[in-house]
CSV table of C-alpha atoms and ligand atoms in Angstrom, one decimal:
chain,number,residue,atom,x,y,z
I,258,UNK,CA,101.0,117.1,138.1
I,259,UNK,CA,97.6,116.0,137.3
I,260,UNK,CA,95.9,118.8,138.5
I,261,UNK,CA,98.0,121.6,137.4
I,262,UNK,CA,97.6,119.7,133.7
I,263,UNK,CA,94.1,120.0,134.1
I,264,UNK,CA,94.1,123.6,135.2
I,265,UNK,CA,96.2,124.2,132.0
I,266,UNK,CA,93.4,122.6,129.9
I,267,UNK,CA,91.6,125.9,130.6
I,268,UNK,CA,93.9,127.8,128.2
I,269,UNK,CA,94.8,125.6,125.6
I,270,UNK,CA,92.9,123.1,123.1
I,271,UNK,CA,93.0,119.1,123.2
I,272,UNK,CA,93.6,117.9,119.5
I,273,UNK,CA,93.6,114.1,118.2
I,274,UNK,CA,95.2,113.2,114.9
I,275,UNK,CA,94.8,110.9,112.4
I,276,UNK,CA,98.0,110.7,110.9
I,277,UNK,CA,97.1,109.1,107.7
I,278,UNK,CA,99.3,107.9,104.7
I,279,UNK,CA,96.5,109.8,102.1
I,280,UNK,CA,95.1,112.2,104.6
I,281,UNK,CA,95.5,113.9,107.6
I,282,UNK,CA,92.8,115.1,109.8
I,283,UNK,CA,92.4,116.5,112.7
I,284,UNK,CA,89.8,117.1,115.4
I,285,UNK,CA,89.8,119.7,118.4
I,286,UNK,CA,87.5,118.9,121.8
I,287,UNK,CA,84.3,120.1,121.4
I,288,UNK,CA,84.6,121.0,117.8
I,289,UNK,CA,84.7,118.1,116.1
I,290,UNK,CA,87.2,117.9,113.1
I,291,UNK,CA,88.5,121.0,112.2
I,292,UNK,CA,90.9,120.3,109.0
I,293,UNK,CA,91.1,117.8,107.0
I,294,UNK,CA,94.0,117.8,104.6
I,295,UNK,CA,96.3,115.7,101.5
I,296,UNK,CA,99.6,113.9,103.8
I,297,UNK,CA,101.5,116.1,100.8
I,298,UNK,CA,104.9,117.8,101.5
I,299,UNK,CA,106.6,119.9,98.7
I,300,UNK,CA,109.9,119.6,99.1
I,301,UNK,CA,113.2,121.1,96.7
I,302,UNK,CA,114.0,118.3,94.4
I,303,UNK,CA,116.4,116.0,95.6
I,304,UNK,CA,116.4,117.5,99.2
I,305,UNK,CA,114.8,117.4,102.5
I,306,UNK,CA,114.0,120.8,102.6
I,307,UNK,CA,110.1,122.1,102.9
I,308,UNK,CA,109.3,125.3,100.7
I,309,UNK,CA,108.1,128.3,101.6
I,310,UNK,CA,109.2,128.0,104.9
I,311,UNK,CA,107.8,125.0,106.2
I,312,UNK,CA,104.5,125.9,104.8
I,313,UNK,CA,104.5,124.0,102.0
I,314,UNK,CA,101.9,121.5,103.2
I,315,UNK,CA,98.8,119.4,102.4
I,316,UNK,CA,96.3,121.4,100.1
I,317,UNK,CA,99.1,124.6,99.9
I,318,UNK,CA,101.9,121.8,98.6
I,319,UNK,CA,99.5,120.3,96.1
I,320,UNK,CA,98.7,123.1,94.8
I,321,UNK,CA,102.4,124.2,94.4
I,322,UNK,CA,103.2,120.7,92.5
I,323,UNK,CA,100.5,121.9,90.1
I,324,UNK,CA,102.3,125.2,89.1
I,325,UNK,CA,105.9,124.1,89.2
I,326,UNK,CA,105.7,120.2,88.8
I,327,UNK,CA,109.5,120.5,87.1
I,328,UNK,CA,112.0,122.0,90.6
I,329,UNK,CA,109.8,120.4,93.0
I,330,UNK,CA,108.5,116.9,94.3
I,331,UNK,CA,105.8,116.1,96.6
I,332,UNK,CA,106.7,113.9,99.2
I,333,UNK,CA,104.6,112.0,101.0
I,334,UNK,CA,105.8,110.6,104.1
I,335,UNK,CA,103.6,108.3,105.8
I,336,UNK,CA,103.2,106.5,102.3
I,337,UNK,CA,103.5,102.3,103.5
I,338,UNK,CA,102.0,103.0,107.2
I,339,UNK,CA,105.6,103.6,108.6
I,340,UNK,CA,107.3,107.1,108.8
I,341,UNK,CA,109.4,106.8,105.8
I,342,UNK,CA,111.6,110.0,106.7
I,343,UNK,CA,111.4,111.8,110.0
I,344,UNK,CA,111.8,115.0,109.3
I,345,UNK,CA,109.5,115.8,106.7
I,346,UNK,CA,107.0,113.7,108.9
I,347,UNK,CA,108.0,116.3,111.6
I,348,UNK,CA,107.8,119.5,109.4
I,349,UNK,CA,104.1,118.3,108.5
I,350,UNK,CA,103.0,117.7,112.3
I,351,UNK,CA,104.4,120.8,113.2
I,352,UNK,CA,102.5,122.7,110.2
I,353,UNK,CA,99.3,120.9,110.7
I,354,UNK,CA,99.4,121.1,114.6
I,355,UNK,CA,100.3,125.0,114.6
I,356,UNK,CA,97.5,126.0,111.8
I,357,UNK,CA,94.5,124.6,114.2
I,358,UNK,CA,96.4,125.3,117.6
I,359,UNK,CA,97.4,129.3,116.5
I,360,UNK,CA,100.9,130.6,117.2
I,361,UNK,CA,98.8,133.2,119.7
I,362,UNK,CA,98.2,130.5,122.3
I,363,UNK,CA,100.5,130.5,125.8
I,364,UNK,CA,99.7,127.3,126.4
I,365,UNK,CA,100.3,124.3,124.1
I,366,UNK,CA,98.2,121.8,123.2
I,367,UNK,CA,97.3,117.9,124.5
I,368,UNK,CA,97.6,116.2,121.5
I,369,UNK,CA,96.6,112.2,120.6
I,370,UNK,CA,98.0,110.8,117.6
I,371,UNK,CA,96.7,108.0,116.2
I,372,UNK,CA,99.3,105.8,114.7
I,373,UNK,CA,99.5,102.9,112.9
I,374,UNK,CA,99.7,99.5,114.7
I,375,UNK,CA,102.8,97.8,113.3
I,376,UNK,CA,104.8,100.9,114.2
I,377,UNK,CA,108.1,99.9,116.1
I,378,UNK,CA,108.6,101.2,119.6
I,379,UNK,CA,111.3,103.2,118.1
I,380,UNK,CA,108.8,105.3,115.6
I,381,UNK,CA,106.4,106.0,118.1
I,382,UNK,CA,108.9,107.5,120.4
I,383,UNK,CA,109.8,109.7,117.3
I,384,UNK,CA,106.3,110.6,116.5
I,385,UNK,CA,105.8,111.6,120.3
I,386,UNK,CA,108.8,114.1,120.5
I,387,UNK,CA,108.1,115.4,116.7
I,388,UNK,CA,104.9,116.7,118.1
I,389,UNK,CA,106.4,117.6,120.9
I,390,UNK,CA,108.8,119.5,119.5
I,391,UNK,CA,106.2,121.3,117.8
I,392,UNK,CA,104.6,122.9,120.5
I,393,UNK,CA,102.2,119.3,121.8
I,394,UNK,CA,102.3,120.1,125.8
I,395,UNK,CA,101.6,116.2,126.3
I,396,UNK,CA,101.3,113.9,123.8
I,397,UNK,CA,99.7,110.7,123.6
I,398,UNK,CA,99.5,107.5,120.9
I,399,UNK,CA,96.5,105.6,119.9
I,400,UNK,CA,96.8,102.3,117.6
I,401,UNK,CA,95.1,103.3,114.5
I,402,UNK,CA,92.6,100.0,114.2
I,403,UNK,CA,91.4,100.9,117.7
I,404,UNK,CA,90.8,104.7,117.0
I,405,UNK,CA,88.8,103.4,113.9
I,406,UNK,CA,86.7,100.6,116.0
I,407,UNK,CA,86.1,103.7,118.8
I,408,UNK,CA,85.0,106.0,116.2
I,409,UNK,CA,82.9,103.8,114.2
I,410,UNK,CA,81.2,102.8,117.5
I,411,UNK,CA,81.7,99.4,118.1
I,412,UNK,CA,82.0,98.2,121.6
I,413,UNK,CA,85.3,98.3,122.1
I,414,UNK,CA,85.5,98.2,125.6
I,415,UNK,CA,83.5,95.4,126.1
I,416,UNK,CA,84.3,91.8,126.4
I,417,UNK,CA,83.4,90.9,123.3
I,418,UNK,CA,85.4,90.9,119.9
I,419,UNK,CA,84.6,93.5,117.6
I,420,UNK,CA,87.1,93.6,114.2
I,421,UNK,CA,87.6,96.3,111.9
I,422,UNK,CA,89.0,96.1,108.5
I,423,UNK,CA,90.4,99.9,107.6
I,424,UNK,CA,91.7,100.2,104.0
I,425,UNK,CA,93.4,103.5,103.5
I,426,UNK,CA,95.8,104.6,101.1
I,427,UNK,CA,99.4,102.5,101.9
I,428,UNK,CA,98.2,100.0,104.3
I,429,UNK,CA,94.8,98.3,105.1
I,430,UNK,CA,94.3,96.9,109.0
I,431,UNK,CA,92.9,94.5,110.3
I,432,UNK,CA,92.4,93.9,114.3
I,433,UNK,CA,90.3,92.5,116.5
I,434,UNK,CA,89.5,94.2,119.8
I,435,UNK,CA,88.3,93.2,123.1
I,436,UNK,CA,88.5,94.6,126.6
I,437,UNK,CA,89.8,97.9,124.8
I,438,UNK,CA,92.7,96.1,123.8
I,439,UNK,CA,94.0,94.0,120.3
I,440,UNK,CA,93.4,90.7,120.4
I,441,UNK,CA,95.0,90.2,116.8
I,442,UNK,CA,95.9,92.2,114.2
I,443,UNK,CA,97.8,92.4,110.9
I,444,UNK,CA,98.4,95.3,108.9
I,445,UNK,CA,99.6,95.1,105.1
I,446,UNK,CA,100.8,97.3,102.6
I,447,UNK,CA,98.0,96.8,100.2
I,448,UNK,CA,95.5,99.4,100.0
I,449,UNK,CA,94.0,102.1,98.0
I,450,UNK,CA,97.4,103.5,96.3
I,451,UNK,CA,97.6,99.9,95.2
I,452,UNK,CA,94.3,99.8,93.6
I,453,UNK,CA,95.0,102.9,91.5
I,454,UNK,CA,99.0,101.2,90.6
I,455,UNK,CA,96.8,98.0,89.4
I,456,UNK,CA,94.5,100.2,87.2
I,457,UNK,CA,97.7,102.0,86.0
I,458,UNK,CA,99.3,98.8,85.2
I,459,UNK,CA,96.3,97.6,83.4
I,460,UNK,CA,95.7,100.6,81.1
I,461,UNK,CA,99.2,100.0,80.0
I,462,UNK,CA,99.1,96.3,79.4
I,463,UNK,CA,95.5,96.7,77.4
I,464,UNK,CA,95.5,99.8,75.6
I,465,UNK,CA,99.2,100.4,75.9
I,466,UNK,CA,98.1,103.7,77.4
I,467,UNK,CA,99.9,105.9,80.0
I,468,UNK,CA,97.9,107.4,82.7
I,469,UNK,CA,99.3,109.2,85.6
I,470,UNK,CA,98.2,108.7,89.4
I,471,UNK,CA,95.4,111.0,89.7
I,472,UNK,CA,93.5,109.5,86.7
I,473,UNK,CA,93.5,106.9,87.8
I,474,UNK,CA,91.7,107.0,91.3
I,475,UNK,CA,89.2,108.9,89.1
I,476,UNK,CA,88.8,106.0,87.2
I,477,UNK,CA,88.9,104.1,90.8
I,478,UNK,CA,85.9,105.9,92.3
I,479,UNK,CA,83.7,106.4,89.5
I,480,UNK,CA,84.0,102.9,88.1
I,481,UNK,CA,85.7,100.5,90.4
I,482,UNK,CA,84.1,97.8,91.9
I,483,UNK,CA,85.4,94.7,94.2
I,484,UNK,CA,82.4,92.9,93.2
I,485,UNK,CA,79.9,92.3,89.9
I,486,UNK,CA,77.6,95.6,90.7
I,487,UNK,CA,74.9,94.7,88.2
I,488,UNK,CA,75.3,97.5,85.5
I,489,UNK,CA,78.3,98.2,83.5
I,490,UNK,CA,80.1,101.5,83.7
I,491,UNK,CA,82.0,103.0,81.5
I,492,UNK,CA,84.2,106.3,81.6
I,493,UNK,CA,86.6,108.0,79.0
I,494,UNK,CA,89.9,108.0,79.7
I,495,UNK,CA,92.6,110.3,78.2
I,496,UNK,CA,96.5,109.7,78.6
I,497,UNK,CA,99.7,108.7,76.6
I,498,UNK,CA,100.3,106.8,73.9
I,499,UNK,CA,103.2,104.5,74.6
I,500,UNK,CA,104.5,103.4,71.2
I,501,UNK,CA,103.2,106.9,69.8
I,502,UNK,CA,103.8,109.4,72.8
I,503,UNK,CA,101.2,111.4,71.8
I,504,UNK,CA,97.7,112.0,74.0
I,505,UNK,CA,95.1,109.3,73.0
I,506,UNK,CA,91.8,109.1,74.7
I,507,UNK,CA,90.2,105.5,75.4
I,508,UNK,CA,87.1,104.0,76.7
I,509,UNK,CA,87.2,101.8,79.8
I,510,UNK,CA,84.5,99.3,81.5
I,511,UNK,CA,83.8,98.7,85.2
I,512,UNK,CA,84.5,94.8,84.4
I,513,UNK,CA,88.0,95.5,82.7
I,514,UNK,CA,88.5,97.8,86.2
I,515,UNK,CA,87.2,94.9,88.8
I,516,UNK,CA,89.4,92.4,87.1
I,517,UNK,CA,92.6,94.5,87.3
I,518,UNK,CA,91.9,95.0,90.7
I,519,UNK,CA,90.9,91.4,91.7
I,520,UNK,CA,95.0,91.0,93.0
I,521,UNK,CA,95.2,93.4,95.3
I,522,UNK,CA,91.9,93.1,96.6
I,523,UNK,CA,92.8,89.3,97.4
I,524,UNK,CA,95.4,89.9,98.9
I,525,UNK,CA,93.2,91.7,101.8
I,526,UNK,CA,91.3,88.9,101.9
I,527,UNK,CA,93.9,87.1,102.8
I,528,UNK,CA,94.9,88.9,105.2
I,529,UNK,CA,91.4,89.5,106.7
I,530,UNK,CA,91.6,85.4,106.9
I,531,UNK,CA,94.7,85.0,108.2
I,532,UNK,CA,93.5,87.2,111.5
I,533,UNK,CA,90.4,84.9,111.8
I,534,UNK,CA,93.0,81.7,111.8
I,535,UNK,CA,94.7,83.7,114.3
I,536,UNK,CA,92.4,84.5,116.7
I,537,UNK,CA,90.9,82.7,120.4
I,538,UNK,CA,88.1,80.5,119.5
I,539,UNK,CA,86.1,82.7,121.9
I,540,UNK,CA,86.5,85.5,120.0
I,541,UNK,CA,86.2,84.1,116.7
I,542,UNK,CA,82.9,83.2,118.1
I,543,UNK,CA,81.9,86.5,119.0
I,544,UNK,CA,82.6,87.1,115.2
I,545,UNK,CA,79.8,85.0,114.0
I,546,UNK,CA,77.5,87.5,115.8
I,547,UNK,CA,78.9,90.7,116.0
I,548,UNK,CA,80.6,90.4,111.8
I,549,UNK,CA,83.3,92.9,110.6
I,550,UNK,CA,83.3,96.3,110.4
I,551,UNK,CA,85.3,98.1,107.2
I,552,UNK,CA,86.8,101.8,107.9
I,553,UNK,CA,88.8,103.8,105.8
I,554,UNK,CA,88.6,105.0,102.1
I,555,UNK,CA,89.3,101.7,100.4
I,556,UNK,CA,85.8,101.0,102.5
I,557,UNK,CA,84.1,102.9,99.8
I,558,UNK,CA,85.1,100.7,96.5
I,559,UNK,CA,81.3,99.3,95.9
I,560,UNK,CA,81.6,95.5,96.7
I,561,UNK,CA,84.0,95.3,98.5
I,562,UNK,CA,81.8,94.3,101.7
I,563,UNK,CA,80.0,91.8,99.8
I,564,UNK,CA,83.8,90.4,98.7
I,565,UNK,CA,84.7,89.9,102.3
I,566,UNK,CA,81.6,88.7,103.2
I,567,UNK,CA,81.8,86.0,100.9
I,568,UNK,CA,85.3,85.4,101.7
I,569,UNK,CA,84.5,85.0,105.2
I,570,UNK,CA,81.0,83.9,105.8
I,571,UNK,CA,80.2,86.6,108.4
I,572,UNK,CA,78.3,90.1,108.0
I,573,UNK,CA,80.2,92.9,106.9
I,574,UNK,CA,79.2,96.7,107.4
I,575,UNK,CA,81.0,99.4,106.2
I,576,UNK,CA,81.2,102.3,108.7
I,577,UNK,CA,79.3,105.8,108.2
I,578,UNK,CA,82.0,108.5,106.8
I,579,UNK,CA,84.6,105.6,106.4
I,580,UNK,CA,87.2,108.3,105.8
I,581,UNK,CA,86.7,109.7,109.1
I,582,UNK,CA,86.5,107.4,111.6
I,583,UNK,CA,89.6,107.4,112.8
I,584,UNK,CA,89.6,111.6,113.5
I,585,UNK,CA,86.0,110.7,115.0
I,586,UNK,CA,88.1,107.7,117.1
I,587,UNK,CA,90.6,110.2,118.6
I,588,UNK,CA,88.4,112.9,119.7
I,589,UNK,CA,85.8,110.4,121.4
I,590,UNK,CA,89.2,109.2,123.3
I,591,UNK,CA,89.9,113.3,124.1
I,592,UNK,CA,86.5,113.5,125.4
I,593,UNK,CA,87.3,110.4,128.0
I,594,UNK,CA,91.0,110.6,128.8
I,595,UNK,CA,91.1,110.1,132.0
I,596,UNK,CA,88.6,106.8,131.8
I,597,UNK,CA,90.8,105.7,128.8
I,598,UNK,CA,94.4,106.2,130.3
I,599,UNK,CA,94.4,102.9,131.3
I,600,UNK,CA,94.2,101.6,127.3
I,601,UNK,CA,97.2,103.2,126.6
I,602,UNK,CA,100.6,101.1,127.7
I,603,UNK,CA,103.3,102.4,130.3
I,604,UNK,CA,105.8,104.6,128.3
I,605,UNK,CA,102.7,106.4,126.6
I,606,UNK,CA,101.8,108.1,130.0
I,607,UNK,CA,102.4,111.9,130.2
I,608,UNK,CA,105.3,113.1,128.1
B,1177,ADP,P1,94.8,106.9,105.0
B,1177,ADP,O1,94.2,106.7,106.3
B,1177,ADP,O2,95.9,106.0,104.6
B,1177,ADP,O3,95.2,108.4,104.8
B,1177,ADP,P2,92.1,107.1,103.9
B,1177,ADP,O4,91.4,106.3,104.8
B,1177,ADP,O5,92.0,108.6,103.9
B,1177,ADP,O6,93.7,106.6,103.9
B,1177,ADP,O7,91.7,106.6,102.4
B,1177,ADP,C1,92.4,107.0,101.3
B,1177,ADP,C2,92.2,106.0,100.1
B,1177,ADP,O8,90.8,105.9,99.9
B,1177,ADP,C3,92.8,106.5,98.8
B,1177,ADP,O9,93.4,105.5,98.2
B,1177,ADP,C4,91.5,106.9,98.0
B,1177,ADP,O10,91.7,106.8,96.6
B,1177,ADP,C5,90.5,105.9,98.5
B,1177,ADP,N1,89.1,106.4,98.3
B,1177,ADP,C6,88.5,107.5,98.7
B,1177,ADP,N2,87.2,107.6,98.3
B,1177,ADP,C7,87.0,106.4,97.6
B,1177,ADP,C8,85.9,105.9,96.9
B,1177,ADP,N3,84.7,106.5,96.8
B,1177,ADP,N4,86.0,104.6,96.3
B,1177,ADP,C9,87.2,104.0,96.4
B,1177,ADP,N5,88.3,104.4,97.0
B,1177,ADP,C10,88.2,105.6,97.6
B,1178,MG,MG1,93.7,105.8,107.9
């Protein structure tokens, strides 16, 4: 069986997905990462259904919510780090998975999917046969905090802990690895979409201003901070009125933006603490030494390192290309399957 998959390697491509609740990417064996895309659906209003056949997917879907915002929503699936409904998760796979494999190939392709940990048995069965079902010969899962660690380097394999912090959008993770396996980990649904709902939430409670979800990520990246960063920012910022409904324009400071997002920001603190509590003495030893590592978009909110850090007492790094470590994670596991088949548990064998 082994050897006629490898002799079917020839003809196709080997893929590994990050399978993100902001982003999806994905990377192809010897390629590197080949597209890297919104986890957007555009779906009819009040339905299940995915326009333009199917199509209507990641940058194509945001740009279709830009031209007809009023008949059609934009779903977006992963959003909390679970699969929130199957088969738009399913429609995207398959969209994502046939624009970098090609309808012209005989052979489909091996695919790893990098999924998040807290996933029940149940989900990762379902994520399995959805990429299955579109067109994955075999199909393998990978625990998201573990892709991230592999792909950001650290010495995952070795028998020492190694613990990785990955904000993304819905969820941030924390894990600690050793022996290529998780020692601890906790994920919870505070993350980068929560950051932008606290600036939201602010700019309505202190200017009694309406902003919508883009603005204010913008407002996020440019001017957000976890920590003091020394100079004050500031950056216009245009929405709605709420007593007047009319467009009003406002200016905002990088303090007013790193207190509203002291809350949230705490509350992955806590979480980074409570995995510390949790851990083997031995490995919270190895801590002191080897310090945490932070992966994912929420990685690049300046301070946020030094936050932890103080939080924790040990050194905190944020990875190179944050946002991409998990892609990066998936393909170094392509590269060494066979070596690695032993990380993955039983039922995630050939399927
Ligand atoms: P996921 O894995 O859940 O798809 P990502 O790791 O792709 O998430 O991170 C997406 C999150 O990172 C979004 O909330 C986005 O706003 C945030 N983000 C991206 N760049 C920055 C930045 N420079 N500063 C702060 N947050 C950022
Ligand atoms: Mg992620």
């Amino acid at each position: 069986m082994f050897a006629l998959d490898r002799l079917l390697g020839w003809f196709s491509v080997d893929m590994g997905i990050d399978l993100g609740t902001c982003n999806t990417l994905v990377c192809v064996r010897g390629e590197g990462i080949v597209l890297n895309e919104p986890s957007v659906v555009a779906v009819r209003k009040g339905t299940t259904h995915v326009l333009n056949n199917g199509t209507a997917v990641g940058w194509a879907a945001k740009e279709m919510l830009g031209k007809t915002p009023g008949s059609i929503s934009a779903i977006r699936p992963m959003k909390d780090g679970v699969i929130a409904d199957f088969q738009i998760t399913e429609a995207m796979l398959a969209y994502f998975i046939n624009k970098v494999n090609g309808k012209s190939r005989i052979v489909g392709p091996r695919v790893v999917i990098a999924v998040p940990a807290g996933i029940t048995a149940v989900e990762r069965q379902a994520v399995k046969q959805s990429a299955q079902r579109a067109g994955a010969r075999t199909v393998f899962t990978l625990e998201e905090p573990f892709a991230a660690a592999l792909g950001a380097g650290l010495p995952v394999a070795e028998a020492t802990a190694s613990m990785i912090v990955d904000i993304g959008g819905g969820t941030a993770d924390v894990a600690i690895i050793s022996l290529a396996d998780i020692a601890a980990c906790e994920s919870v649904r505070v993350a980068g979409d929560d950051f932008d709902e606290a600036i939201i939430d602010y700019m309505k409670k202190s200017y009694s201003l309406t902003i919508g979800e883009q603005t204010a990520e913008r407002i996020k990246v440019e001017i957000g901070s976890a920590a003091p960063i020394g100079e004050t920012l500031t950056m216009d910022v245009r929405g709605r009125d709420m007593v007047s409904g009319l467009p009003r324009k406002t200016v905002v400071t990088s303090d007013e933006i790193r207190e509203a997002l002291q809350e949230p920001i705490s509350a992955i603190t806590e979480a980074v603490l409570r995995t510390l509590e949790n851990a083997e003495p031995e490995l919270a030893a190895d801590l002191v030494d080897n310090g945490i590592l932070l992966a994912g978009g929420g990685a690049l909110l300046r301070g946020i390192d030094r936050v932890i850090s103080n939080a924790t007492g040990l050194e905190t790094r944020i990875a190179d290309e944050p946002l991409t470590c998990v892609a990066r994670g998936t393909s170094m596991f392509l590269e060494n399957l066979e070596s690695w088949k032993q990380v993955l548990d039983g039922e995630d064998g050939e399927g």
